[in-house]
Short mmCIF file of C-alpha atoms in Angstrom, two decimals:
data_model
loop_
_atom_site.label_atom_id
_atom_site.label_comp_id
_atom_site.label_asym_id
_atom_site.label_seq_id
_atom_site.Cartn_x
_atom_site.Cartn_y
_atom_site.Cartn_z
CA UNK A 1 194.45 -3.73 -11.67
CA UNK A 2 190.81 -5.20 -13.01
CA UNK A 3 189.71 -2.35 -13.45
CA UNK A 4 192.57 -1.50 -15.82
CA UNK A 5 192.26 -4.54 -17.63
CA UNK A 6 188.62 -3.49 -18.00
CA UNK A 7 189.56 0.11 -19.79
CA UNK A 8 192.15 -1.19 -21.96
CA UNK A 9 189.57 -3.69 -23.29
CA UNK A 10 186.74 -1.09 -23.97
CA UNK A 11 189.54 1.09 -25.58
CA UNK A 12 189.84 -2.13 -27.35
CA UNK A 13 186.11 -2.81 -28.14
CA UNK A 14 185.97 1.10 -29.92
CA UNK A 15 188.60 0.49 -32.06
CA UNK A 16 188.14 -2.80 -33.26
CA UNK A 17 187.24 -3.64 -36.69
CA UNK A 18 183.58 -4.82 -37.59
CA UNK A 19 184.85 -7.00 -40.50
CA UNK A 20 186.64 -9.19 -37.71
CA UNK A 21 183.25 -10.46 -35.35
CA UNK A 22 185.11 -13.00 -33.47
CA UNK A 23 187.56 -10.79 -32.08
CA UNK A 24 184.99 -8.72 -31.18
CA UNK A 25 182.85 -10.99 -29.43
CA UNK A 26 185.98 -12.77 -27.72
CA UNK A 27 186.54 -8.69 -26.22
CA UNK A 28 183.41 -8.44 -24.98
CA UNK A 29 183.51 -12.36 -23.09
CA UNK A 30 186.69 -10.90 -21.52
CA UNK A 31 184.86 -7.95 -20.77
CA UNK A 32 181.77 -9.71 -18.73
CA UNK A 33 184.84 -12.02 -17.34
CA UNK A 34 186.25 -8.57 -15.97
CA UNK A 35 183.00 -7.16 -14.57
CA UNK A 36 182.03 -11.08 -12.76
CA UNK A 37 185.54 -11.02 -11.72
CA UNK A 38 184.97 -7.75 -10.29
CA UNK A 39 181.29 -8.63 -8.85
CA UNK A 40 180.10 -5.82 -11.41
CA UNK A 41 177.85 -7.43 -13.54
CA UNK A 42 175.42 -6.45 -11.37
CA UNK A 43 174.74 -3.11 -9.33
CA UNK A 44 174.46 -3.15 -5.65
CA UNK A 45 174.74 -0.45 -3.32
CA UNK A 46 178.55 -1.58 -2.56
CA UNK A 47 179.70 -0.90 -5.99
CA UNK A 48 182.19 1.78 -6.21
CA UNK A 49 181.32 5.07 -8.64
CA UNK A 50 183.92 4.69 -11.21
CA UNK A 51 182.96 0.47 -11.30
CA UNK A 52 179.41 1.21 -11.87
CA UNK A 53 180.11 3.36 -14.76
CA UNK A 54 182.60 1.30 -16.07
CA UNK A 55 179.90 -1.93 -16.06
CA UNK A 56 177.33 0.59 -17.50
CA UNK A 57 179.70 1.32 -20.18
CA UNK A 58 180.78 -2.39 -21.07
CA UNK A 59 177.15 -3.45 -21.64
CA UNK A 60 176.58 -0.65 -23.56
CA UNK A 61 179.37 -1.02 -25.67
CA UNK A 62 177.88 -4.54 -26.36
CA UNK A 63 174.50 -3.07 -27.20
CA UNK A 64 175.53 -1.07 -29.81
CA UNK A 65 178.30 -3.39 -31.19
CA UNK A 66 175.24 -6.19 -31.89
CA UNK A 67 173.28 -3.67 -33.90
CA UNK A 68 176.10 -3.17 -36.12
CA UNK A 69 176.91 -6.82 -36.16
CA UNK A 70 172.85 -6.80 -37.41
CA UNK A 71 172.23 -9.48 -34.35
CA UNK A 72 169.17 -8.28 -32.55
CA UNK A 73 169.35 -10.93 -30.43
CA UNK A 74 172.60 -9.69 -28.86
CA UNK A 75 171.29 -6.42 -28.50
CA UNK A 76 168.12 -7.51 -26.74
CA UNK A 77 170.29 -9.75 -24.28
CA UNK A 78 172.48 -6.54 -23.70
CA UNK A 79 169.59 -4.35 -23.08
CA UNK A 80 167.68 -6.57 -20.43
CA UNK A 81 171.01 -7.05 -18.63
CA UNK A 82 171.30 -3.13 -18.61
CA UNK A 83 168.26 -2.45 -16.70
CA UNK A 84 169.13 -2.88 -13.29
CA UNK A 85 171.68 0.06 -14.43
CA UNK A 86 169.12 2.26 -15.64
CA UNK A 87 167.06 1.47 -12.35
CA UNK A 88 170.34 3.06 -10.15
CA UNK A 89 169.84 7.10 -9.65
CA UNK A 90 172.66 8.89 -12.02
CA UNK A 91 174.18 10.44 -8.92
CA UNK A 92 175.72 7.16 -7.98
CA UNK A 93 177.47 7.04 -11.03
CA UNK A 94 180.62 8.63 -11.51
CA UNK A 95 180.32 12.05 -12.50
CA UNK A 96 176.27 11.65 -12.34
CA UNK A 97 176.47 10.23 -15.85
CA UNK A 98 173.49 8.65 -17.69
CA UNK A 99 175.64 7.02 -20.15
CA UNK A 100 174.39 6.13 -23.61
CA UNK A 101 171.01 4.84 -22.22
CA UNK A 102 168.71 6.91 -23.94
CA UNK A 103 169.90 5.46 -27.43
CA UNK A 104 169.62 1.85 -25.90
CA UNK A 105 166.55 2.72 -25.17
CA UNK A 106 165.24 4.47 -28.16
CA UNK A 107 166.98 1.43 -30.55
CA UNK A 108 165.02 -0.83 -28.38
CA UNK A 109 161.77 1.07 -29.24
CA UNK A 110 162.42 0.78 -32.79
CA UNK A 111 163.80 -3.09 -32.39
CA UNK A 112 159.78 -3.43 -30.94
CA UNK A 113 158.78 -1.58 -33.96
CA UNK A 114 160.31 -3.81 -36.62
CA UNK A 115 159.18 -6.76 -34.54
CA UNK A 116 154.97 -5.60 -34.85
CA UNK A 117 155.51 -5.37 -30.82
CA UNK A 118 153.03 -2.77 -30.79
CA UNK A 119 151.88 -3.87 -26.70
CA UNK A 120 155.93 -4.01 -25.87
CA UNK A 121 156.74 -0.84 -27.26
CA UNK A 122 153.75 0.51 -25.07
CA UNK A 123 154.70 -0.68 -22.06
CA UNK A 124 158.48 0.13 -22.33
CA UNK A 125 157.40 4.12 -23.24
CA UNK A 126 154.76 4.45 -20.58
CA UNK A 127 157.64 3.25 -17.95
CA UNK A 128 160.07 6.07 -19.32
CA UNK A 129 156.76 8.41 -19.41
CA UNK A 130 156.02 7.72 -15.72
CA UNK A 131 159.64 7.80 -14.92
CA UNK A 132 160.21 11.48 -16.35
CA UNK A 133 157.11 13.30 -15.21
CA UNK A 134 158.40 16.45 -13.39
CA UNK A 135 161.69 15.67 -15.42
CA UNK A 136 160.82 18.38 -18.30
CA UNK A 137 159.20 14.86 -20.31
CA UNK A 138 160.30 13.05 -23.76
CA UNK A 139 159.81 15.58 -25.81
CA UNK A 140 163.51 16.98 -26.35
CA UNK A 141 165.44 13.41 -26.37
CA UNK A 142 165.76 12.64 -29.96
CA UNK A 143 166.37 9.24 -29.18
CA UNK A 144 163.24 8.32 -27.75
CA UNK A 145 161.43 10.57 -30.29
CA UNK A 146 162.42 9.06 -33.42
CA UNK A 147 160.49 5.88 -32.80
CA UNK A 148 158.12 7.59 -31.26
CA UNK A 149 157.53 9.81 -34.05
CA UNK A 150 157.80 6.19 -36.65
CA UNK A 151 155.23 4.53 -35.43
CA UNK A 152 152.66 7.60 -35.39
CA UNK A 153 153.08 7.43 -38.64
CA UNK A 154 152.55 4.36 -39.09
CA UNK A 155 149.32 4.14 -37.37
CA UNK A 156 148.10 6.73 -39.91
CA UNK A 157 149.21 5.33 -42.77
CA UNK A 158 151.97 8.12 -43.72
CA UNK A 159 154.44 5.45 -45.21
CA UNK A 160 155.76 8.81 -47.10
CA UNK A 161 156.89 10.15 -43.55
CA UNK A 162 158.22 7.08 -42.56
CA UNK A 163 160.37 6.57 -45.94
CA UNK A 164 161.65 9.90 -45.24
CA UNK A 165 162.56 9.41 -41.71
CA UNK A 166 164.51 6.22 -42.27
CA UNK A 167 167.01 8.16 -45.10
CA UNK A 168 170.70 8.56 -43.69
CA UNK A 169 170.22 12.44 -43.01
CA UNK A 170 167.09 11.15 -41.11
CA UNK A 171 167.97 9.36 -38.30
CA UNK A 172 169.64 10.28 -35.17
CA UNK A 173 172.63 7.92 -35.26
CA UNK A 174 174.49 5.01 -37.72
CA UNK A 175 172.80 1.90 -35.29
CA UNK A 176 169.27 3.85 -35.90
CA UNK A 177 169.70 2.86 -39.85
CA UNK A 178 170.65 -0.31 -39.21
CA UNK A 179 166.59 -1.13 -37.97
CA UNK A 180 165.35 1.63 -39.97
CA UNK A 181 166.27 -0.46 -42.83
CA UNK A 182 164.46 -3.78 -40.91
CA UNK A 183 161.44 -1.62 -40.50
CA UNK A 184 161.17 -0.47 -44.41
CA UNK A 185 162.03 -3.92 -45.24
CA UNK A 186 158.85 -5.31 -43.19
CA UNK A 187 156.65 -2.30 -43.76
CA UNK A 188 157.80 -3.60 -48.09
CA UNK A 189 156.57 -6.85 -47.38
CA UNK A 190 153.31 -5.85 -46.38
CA UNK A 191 152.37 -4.07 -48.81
CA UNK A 192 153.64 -6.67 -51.46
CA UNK A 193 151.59 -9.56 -49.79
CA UNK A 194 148.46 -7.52 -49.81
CA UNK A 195 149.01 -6.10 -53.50
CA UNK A 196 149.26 -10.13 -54.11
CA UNK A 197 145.20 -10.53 -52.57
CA UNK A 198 144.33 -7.08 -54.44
CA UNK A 199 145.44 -7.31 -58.04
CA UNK A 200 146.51 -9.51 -60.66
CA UNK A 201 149.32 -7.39 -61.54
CA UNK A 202 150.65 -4.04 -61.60
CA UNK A 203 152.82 -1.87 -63.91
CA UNK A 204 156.58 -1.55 -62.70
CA UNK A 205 156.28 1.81 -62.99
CA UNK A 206 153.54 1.84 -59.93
CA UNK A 207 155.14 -1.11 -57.81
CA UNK A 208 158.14 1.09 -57.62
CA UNK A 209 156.30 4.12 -55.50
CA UNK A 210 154.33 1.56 -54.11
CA UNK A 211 157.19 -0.82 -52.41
CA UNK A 212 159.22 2.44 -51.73
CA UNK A 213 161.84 1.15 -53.89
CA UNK A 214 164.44 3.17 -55.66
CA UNK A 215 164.75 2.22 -59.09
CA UNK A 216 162.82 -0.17 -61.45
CA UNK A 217 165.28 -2.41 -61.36
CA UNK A 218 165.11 -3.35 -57.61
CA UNK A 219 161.59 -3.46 -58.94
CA UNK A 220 162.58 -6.44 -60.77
CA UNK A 221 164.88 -7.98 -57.89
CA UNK A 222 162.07 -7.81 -55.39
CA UNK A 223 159.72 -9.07 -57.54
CA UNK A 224 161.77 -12.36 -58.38
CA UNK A 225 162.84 -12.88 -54.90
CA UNK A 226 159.13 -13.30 -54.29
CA UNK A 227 158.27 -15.35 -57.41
CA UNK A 228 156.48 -12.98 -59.34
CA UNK A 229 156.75 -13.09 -62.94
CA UNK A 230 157.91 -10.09 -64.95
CA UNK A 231 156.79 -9.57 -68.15
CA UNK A 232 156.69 -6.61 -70.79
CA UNK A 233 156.59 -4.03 -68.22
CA UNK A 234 154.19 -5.35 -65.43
CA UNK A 235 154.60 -7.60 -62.43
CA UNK A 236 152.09 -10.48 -62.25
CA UNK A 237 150.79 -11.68 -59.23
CA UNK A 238 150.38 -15.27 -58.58
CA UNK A 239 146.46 -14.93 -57.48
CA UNK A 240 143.62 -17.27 -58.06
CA UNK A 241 141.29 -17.75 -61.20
CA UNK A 242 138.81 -15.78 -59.56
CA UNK A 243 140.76 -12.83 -58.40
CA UNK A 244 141.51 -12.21 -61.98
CA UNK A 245 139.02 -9.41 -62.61
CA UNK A 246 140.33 -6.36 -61.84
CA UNK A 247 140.71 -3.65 -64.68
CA UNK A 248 143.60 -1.18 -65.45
CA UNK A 249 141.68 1.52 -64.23
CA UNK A 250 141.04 -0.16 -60.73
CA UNK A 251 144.75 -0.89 -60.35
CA UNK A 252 146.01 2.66 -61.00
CA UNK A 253 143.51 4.07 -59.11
CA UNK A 254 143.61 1.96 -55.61
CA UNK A 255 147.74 1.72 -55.85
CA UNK A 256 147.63 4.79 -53.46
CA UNK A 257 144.77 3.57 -51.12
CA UNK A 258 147.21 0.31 -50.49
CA UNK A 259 150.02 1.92 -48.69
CA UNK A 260 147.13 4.06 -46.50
CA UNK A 261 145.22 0.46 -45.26
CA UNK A 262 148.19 -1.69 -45.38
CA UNK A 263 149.33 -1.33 -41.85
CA UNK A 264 145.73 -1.49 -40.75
CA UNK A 265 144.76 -4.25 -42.83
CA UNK A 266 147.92 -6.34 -41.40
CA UNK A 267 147.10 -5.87 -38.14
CA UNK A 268 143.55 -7.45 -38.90
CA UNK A 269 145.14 -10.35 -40.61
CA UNK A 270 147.41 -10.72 -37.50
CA UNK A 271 144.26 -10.79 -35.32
CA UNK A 272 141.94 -13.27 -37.18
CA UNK A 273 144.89 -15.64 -37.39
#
């Protein structure tokens, strides 16, 4: 009869409404309520087949809910309490499922990457690496390969490849955009904070390639929302008396150079402080 209960709620949870959050999250406490009730919130080697899926299944559900709620935090929570599942062989599953977990996983990756948790997003793909050898690898889950893929680029400097990658026809499911989005938006900020240290200002023209922005106008938008001024075509930079001697021809000519060192040059910041 739990078990039921448990089904009707998940057919619940996939047809619920996004605009309406707190009957969402008051599903998914009944949900964890069903799965404690039914000593499922956990795996052991007692729990049934068709239970173990079903668990598997709630906390996914959860997962993927929180991305589109945009609360990482959720999805983190959901994701370390999934582990133990993804420990359990898929044979003891029902049907010898492996559920939705490379997608967890592969959001997690790219949760790491928006976070600059270079070391964690390491770890977590040498475990699946060492996990799959003899398994035919990584190399065909697209999952796992789309942050993969992200931050190789980003290493090298190809922003281009990454802007690319993070367009709707470029990433392998809706919850991927939703950090894709995070990641552009952090990868933006970098940039504009070291275009701040390298120039006095900058034609709107060139910000907009820069930033990876789509029209002049968000131009603009950014630009305010960081306190730059905006004046007869150019962004100015709020930098100090002695920054201020940097020509035209400097400007145009190291706007491209930015996006290939910012990444790097972050990561130094990040170290010295």
């Amino acid at each position: 009869m739990a078990t039921s209960t448990l089904t009707n709620i998940l057919s619940q949870l996939h047809n619920s409404n996004l605009s309406n959050p707190e009957q969402i999250s008051s599903l998914l406490t009944k949900a964890k309520r069903q799965l404690l009730e039914l000593n499922a919130l956990l795996p052991s080697s007692t729990t049934l087949p068709n239970l173990l899926s079903l668990a598997r299944q709630t906390l996914e559900t959860g997962a993927l809910i929180s991305i589109r709620l945009r609360e990482p935090d959720a999805f983190t929570r959901y994701y370390q309490q999934l582990l133990p599942f993804y420990e359990v062989p898929d044979s003891s599953f029902e049907g010898s499922s492996r559920g939705q977990r490379s997608k967890v996983t592969g959001l997690y990756l790219l949760l790491l990457l928006t976070k600059g948790d270079y070391a964690g997003f390491h770890t977590v793909l040498e475990g699946l690496e060492v996990e799959n050898q003899g398994k035919g690898g990584l190399q065909g889950d697209e999952y796992i390969q789309y942050p993969v893929k992200l931050e190789r680029w980003l290493m090298e400097g190809s922003y281009d490849r990454v802007w690319g990658a993070t367009k709707r026809e470029g990433v392998p499911s809706e919850e991927f955009g939703v950090f894709s989005e995070v990641l552009i938006g952090t990868i933006r900020s970098e940039i504009a904070s070291c275009s701040e240290k390298a120039y006095p200002s900058l034609p709107i023209a060139n910000a907009k390639n820069l930033l990876f922005l789509d029209s002049e106008g968000s131009v603009v938008d950014f630009a305010q929302g960081r306190g730059w001024a905006v004046k007869d075509g150019r962004i100015y930079f709020p930098l100090e008396q002695e920054d201020q001697m940097a020509t035209e021809k400097d400007i145009l000519a190291a706007s491209g150079q930015v996006i290939e060192n910012t990444i790097g040059y972050a990561r130094v910041l990040e170290t010295i402080v």
